[in-house]
PDB file of C-alpha atoms and ligand atoms in Angstrom:
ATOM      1  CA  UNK J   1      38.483  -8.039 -33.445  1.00  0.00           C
ATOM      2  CA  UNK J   2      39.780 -10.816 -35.941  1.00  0.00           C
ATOM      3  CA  UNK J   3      41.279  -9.310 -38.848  1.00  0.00           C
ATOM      4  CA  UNK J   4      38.451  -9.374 -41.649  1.00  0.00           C
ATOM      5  CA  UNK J   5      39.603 -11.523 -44.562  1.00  0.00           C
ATOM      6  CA  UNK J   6      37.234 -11.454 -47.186  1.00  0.00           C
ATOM      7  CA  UNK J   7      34.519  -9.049 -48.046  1.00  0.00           C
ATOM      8  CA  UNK J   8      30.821 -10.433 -47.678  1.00  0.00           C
ATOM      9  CA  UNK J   9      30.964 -10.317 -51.621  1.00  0.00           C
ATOM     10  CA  UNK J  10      33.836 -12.276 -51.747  1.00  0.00           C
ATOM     11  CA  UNK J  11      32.306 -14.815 -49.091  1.00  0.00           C
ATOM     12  CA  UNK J  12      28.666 -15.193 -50.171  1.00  0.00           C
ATOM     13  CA  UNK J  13      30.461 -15.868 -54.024  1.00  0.00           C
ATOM     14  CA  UNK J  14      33.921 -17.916 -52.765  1.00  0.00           C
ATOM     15  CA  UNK J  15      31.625 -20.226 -49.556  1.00  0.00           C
ATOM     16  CA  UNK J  16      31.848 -24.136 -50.348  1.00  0.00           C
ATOM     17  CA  UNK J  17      30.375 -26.677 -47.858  1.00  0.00           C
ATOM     18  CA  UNK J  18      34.103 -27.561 -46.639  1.00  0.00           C
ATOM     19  CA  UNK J  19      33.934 -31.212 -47.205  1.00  0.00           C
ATOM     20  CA  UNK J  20      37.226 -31.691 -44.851  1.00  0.00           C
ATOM     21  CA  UNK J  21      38.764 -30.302 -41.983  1.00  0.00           C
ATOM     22  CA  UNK J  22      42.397 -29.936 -40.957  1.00  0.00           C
ATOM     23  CA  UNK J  23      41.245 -29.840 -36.953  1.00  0.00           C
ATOM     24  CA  UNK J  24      43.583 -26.711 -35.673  1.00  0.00           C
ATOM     25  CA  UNK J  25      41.851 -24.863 -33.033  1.00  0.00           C
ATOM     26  CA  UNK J  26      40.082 -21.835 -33.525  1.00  0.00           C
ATOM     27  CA  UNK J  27      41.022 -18.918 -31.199  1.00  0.00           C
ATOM     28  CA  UNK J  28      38.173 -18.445 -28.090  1.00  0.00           C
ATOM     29  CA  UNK J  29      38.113 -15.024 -29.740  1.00  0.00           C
ATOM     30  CA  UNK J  30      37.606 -15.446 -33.315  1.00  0.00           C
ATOM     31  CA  UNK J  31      34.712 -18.115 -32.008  1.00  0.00           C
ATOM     32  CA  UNK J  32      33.309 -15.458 -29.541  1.00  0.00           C
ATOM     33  CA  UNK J  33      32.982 -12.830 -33.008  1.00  0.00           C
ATOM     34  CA  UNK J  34      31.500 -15.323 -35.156  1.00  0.00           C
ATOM     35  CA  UNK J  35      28.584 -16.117 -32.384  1.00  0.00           C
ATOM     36  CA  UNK J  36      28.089 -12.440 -31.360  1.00  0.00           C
ATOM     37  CA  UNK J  37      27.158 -12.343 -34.862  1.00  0.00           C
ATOM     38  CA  UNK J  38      24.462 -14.971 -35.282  1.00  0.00           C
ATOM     39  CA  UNK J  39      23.056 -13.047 -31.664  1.00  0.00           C
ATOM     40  CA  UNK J  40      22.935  -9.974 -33.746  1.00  0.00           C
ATOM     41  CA  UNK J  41      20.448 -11.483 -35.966  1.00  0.00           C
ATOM     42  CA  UNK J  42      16.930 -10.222 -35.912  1.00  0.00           C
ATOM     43  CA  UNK J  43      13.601 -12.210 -34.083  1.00  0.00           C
ATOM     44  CA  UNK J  44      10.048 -11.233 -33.997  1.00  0.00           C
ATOM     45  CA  UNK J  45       9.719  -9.439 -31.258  1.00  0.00           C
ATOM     46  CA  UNK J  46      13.224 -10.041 -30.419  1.00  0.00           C
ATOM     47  CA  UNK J  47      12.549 -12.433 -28.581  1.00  0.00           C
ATOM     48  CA  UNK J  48      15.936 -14.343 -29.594  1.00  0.00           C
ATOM     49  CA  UNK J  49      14.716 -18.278 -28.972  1.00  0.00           C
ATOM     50  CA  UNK J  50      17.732 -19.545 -30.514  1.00  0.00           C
ATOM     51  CA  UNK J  51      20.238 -21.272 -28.097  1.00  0.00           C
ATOM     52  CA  UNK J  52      23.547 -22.735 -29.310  1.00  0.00           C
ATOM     53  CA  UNK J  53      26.316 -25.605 -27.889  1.00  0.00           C
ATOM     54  CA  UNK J  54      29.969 -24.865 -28.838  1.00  0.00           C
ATOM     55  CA  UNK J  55      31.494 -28.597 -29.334  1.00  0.00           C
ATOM     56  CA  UNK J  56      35.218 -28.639 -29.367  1.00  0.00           C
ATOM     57  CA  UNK J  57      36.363 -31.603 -27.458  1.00  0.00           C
ATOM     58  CA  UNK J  58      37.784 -34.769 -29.254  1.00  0.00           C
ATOM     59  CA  UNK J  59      35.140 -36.776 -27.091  1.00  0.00           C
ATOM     60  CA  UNK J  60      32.177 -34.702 -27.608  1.00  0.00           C
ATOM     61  CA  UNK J  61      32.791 -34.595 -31.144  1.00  0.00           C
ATOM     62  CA  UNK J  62      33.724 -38.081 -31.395  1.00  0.00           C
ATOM     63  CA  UNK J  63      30.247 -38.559 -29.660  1.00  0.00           C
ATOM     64  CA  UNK J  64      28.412 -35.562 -31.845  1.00  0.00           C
ATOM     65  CA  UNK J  65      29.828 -37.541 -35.185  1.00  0.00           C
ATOM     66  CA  UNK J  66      28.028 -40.652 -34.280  1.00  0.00           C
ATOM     67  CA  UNK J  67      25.092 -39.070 -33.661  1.00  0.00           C
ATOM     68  CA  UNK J  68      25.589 -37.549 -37.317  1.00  0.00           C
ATOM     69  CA  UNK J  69      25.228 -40.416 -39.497  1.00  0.00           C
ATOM     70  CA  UNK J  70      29.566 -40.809 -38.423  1.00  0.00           C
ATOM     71  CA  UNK J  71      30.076 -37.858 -41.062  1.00  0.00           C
ATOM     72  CA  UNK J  72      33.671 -37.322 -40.342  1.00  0.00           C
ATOM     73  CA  UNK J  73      33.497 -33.373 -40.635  1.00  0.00           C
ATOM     74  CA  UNK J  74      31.807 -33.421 -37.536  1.00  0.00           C
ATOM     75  CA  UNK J  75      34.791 -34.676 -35.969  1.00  0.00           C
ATOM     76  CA  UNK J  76      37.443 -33.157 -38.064  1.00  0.00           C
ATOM     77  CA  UNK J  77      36.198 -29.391 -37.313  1.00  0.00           C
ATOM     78  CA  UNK J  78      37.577 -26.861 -35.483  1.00  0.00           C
ATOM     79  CA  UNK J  79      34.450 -26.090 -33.531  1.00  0.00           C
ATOM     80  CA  UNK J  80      30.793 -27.621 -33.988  1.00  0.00           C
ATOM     81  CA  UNK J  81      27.813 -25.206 -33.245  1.00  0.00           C
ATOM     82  CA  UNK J  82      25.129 -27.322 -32.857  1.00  0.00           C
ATOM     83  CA  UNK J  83      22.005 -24.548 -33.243  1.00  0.00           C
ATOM     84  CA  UNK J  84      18.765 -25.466 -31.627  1.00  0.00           C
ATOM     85  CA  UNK J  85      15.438 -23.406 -31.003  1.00  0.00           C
ATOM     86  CA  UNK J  86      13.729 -23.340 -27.538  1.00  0.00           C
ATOM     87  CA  UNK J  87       9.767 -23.563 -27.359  1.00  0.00           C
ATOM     88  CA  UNK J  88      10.147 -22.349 -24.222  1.00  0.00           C
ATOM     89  CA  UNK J  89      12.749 -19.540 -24.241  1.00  0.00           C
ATOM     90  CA  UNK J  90       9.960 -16.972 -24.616  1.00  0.00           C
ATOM     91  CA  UNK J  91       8.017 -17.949 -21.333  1.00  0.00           C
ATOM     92  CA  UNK J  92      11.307 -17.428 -19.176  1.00  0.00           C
ATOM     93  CA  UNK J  93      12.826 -14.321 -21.872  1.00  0.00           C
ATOM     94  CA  UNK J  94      10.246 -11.856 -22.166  1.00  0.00           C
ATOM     95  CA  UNK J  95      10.762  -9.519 -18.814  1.00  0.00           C
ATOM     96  CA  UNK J  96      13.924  -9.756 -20.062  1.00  0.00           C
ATOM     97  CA  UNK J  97      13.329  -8.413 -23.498  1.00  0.00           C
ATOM     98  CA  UNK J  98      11.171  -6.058 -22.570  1.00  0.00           C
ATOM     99  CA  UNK J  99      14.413  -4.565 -19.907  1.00  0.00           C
ATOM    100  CA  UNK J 100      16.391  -4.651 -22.686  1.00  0.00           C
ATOM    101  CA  UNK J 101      14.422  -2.617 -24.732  1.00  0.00           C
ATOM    102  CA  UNK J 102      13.109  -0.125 -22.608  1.00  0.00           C
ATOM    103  CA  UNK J 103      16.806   0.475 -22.042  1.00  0.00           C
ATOM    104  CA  UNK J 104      17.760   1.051 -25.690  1.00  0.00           C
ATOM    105  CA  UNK J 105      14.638   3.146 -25.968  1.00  0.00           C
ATOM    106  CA  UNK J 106      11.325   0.955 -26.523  1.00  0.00           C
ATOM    107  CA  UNK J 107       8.528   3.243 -26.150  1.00  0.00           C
ATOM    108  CA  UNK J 108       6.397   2.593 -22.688  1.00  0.00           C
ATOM    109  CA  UNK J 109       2.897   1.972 -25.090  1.00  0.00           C
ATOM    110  CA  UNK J 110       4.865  -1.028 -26.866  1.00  0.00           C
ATOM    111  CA  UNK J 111       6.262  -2.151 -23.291  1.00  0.00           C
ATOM    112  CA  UNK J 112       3.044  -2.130 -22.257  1.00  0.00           C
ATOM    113  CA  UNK J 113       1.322  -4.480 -24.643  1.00  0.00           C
ATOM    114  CA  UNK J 114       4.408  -6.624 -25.321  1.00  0.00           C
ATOM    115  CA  UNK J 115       3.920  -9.033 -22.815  1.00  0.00           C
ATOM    116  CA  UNK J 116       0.165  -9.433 -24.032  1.00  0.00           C
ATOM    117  CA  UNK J 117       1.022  -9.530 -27.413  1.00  0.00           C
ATOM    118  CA  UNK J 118       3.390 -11.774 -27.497  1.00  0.00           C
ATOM    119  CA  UNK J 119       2.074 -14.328 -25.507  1.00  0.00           C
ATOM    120  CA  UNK J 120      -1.213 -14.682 -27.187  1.00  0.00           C
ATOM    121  CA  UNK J 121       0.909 -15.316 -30.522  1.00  0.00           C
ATOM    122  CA  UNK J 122       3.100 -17.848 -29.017  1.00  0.00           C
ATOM    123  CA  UNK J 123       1.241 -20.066 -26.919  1.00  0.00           C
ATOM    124  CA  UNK J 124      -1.472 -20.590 -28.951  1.00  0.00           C
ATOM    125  CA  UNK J 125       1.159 -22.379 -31.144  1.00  0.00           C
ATOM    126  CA  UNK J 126       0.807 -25.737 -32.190  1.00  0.00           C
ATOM    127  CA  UNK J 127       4.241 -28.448 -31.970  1.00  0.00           C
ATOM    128  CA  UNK J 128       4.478 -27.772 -35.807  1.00  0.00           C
ATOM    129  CA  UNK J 129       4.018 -24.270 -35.554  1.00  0.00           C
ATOM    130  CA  UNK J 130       6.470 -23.483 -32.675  1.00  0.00           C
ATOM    131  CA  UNK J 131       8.965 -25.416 -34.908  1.00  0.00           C
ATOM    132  CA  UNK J 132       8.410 -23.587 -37.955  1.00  0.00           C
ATOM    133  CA  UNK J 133       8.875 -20.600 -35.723  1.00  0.00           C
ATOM    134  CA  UNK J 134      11.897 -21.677 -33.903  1.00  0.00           C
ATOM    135  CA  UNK J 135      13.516 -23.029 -37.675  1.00  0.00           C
ATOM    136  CA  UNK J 136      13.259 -19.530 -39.058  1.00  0.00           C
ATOM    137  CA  UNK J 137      14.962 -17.754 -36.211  1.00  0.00           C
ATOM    138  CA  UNK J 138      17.752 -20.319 -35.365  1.00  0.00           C
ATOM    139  CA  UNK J 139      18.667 -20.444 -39.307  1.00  0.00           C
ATOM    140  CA  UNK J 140      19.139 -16.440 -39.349  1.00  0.00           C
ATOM    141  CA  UNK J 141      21.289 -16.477 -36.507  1.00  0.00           C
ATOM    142  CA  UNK J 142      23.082 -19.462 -38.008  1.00  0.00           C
ATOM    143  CA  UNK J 143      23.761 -18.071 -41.490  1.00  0.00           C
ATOM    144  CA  UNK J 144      24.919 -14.918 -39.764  1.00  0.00           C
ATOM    145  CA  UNK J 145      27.992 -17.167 -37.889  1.00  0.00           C
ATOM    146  CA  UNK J 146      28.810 -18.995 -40.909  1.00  0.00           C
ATOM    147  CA  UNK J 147      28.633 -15.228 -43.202  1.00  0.00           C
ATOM    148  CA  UNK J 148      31.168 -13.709 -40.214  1.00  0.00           C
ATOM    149  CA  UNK J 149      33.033 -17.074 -40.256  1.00  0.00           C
ATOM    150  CA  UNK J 150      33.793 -16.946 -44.202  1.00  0.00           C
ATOM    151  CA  UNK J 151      34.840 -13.597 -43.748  1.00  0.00           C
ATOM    152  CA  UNK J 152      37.299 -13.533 -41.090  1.00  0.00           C
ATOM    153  CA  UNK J 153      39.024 -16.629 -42.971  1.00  0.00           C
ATOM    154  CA  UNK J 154      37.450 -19.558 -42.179  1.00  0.00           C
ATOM    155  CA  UNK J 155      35.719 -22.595 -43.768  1.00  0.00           C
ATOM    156  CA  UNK J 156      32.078 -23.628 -42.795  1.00  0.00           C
ATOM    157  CA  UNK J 157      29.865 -26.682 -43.357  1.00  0.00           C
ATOM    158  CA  UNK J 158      26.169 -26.248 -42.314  1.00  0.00           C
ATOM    159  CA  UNK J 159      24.487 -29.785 -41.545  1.00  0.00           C
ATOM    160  CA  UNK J 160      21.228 -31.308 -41.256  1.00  0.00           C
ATOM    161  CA  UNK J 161      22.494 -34.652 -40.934  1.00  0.00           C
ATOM    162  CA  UNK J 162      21.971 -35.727 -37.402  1.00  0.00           C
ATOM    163  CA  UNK J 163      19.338 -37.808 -35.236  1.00  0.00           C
ATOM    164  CA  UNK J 164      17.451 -35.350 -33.253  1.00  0.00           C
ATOM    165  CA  UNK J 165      17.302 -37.669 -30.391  1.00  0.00           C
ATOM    166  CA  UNK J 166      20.675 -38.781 -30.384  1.00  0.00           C
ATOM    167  CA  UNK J 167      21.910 -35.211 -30.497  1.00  0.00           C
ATOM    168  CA  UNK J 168      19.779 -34.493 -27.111  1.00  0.00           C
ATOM    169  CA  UNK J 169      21.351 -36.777 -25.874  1.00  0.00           C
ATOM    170  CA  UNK J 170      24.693 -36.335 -26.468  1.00  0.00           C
ATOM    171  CA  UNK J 171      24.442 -32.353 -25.565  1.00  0.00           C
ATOM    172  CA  UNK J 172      21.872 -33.187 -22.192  1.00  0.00           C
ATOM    173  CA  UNK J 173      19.592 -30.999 -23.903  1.00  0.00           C
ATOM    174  CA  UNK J 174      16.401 -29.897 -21.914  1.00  0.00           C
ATOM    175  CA  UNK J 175      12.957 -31.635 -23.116  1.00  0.00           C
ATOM    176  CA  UNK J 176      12.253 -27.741 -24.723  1.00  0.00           C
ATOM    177  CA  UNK J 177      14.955 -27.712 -27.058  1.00  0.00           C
ATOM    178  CA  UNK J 178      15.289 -28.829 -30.185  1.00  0.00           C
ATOM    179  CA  UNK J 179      18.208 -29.316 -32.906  1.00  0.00           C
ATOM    180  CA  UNK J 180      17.909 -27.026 -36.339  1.00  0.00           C
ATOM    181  CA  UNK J 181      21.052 -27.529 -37.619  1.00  0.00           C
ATOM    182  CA  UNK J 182      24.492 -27.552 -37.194  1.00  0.00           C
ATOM    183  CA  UNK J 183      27.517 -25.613 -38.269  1.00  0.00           C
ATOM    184  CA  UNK J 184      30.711 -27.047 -38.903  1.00  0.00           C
ATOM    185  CA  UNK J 185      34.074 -24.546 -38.268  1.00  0.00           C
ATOM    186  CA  UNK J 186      37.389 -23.996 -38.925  1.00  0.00           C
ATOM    187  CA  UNK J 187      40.258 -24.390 -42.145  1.00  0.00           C
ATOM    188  CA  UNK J 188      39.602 -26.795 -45.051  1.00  0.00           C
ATOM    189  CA  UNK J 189      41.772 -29.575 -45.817  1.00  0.00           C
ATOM    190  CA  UNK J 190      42.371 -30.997 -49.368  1.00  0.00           C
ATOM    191  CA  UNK J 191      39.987 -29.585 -52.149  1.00  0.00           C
ATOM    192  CA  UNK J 192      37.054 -27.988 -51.791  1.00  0.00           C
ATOM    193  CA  UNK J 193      33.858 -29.410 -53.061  1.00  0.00           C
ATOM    194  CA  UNK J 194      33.322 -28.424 -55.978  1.00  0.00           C
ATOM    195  CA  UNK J 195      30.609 -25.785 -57.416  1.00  0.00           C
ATOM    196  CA  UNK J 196      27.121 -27.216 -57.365  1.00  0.00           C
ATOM    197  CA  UNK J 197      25.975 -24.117 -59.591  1.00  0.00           C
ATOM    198  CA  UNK J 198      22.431 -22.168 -58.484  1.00  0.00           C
ATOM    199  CA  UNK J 199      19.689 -22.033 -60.627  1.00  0.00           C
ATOM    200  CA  UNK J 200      19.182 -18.794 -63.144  1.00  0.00           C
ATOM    201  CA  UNK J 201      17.386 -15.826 -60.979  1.00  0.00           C
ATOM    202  CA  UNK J 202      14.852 -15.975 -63.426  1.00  0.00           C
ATOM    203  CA  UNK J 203      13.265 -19.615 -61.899  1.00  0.00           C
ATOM    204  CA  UNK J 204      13.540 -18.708 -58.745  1.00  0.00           C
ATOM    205  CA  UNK J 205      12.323 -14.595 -58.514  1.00  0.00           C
ATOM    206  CA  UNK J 206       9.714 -13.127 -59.894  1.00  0.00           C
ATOM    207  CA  UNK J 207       8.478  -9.576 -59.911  1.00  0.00           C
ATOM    208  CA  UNK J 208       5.260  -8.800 -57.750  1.00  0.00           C
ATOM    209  CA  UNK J 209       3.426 -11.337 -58.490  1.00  0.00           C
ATOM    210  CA  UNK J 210       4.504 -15.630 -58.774  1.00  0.00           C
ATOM    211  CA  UNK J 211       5.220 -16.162 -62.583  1.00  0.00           C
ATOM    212  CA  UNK J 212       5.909 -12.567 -63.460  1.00  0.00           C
ATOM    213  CA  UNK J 213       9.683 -11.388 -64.490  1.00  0.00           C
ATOM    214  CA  UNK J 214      11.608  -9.320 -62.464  1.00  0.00           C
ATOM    215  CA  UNK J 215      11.527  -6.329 -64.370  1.00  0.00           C
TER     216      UNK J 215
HETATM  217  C1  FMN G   1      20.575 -26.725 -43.832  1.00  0.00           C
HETATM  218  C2  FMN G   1      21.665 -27.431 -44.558  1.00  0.00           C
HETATM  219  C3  FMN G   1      21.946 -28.745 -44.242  1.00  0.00           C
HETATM  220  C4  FMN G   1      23.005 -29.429 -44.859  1.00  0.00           C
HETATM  221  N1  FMN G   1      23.338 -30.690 -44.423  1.00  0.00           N
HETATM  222  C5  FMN G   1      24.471 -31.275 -44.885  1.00  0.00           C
HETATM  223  C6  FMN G   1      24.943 -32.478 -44.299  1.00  0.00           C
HETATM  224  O1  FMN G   1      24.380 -33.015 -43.341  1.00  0.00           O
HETATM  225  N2  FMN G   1      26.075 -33.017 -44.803  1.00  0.00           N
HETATM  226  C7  FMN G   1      26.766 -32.437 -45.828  1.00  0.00           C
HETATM  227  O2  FMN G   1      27.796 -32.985 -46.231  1.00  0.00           O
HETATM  228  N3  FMN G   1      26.344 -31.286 -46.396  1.00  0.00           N
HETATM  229  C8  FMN G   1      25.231 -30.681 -45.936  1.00  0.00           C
HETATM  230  N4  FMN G   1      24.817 -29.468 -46.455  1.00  0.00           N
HETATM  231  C9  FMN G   1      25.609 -28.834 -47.509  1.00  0.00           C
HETATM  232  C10 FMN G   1      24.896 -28.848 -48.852  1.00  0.00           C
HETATM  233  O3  FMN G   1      24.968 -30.114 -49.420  1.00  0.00           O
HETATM  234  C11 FMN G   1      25.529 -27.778 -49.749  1.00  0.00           C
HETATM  235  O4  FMN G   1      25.337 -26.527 -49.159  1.00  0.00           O
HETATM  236  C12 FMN G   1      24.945 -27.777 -51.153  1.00  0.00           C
HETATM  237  O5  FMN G   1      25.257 -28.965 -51.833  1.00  0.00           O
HETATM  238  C13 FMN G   1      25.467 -26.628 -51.992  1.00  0.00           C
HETATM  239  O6  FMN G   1      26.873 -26.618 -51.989  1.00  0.00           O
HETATM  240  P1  FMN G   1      27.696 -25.324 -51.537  1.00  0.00           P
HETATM  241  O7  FMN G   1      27.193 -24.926 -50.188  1.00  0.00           O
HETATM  242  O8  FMN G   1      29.133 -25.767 -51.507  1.00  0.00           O
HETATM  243  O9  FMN G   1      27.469 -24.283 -52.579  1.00  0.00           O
HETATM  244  C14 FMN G   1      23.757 -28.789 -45.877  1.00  0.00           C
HETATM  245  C15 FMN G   1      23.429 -27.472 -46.212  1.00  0.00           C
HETATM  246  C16 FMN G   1      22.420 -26.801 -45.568  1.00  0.00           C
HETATM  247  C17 FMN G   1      22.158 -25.358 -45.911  1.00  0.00           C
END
């Protein structure tokens, strides 16, 4: 276990979008904590559809860069997790899922029905709405990397721009996938950005019902 930096307060408050790199290598083991904690994440029904691509090479993130309108982060970072969702993870997953569960302790009457269940709410999905689906879980599990990341010391930059097809292929991707976002890694170089300020709770939160205060 990495030595833990930061608290999460200290993380969620001190987190920039590192606009620079300085390139040095992460250890496999730091990298290996910060993605066992995006897999943590939870997923309706846990049915975990996110996948991810670790891109550390100078010529797969020389290729990954152009494929993200050349934005040089891309290139200068540590490690690039590119984070897609796969329409068709659930199809292959849910024995699976259903193993894993009865062995932490799923009770047999929810084994039972799982497989059911499940599949009548998935493939009754439209395009749209599997990628609605698959954007929700891949972002959880991505914000749960780049929260582990900021605390064990290192800078983060989450993307969105890239060319979905020239991503694909880049990666080889399979026909199911498809690319949420991704997640720059590793020590910031030069200033950080500076502080884009967050709007006031109060326009953003209300209290049980839209346009009511939080009281
Ligand atoms: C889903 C997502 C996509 C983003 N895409 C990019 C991007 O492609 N390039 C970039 O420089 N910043 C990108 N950002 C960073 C935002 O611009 C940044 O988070 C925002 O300005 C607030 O700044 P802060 O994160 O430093 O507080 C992205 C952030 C998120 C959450």
């Amino acid at each position: 276990m990495a030595e833990i930096k930061k608290t999460l307060t200290q993380a969620i408050a001190e987190r920039r979008a590192t606009p620079s790199f300085d390139g040095t290598p992460i250890p496999l083991d730091d990298l290996k904590q910060i993605l066992d904690a995006g897999l943590h994440a939870p997923s309706g029904y846990n049915m975990q559809p996110w996948r991810f691509i670790v891109v550390q090479s100078t010529e797969q993130k020389k290729k990954l860069r152009a494929a993200s309108y050349n934005q040089a982060k891309v290139e200068e970072a540590s490690a690039m997790i590119v984070a897609c969702g796969d329409a068709d993870g659930w199809r292959k997953d849910l024995d699976l899922m259903i193993q894993l569960g009865r062995e932490g302790g799923m009770p047999e009457s929810y084994a039972s029905q799982a497989r059911t269940s499940v599949s009548n709410f998935l493939s009754g999905f439209s395009r749209e709405q599997m990628h609605g689906w698959l954007n929700k879980h891949v972002m959880i599990a991505l914000t749960s990397m780049m929260l582990m990341a900021e605390v064990m010391g290192y800078d983060t930059a989450p993307m969105e721009g890239f060319e979905q097809d020239k991503v694909h292929e880049v990666l080889r991707l399979p026909m199911s996938y498809c690319v949420v976002a991704l997640l720059g890694i590793g020590h910031l170089k030069g200033p950080d950005k500076y502080y884009g300020g967050r709007f006031d709770m109060a326009h953003t939160v209300f209290g049980e019902e839209f346009g009511k205060p939080l009281k």
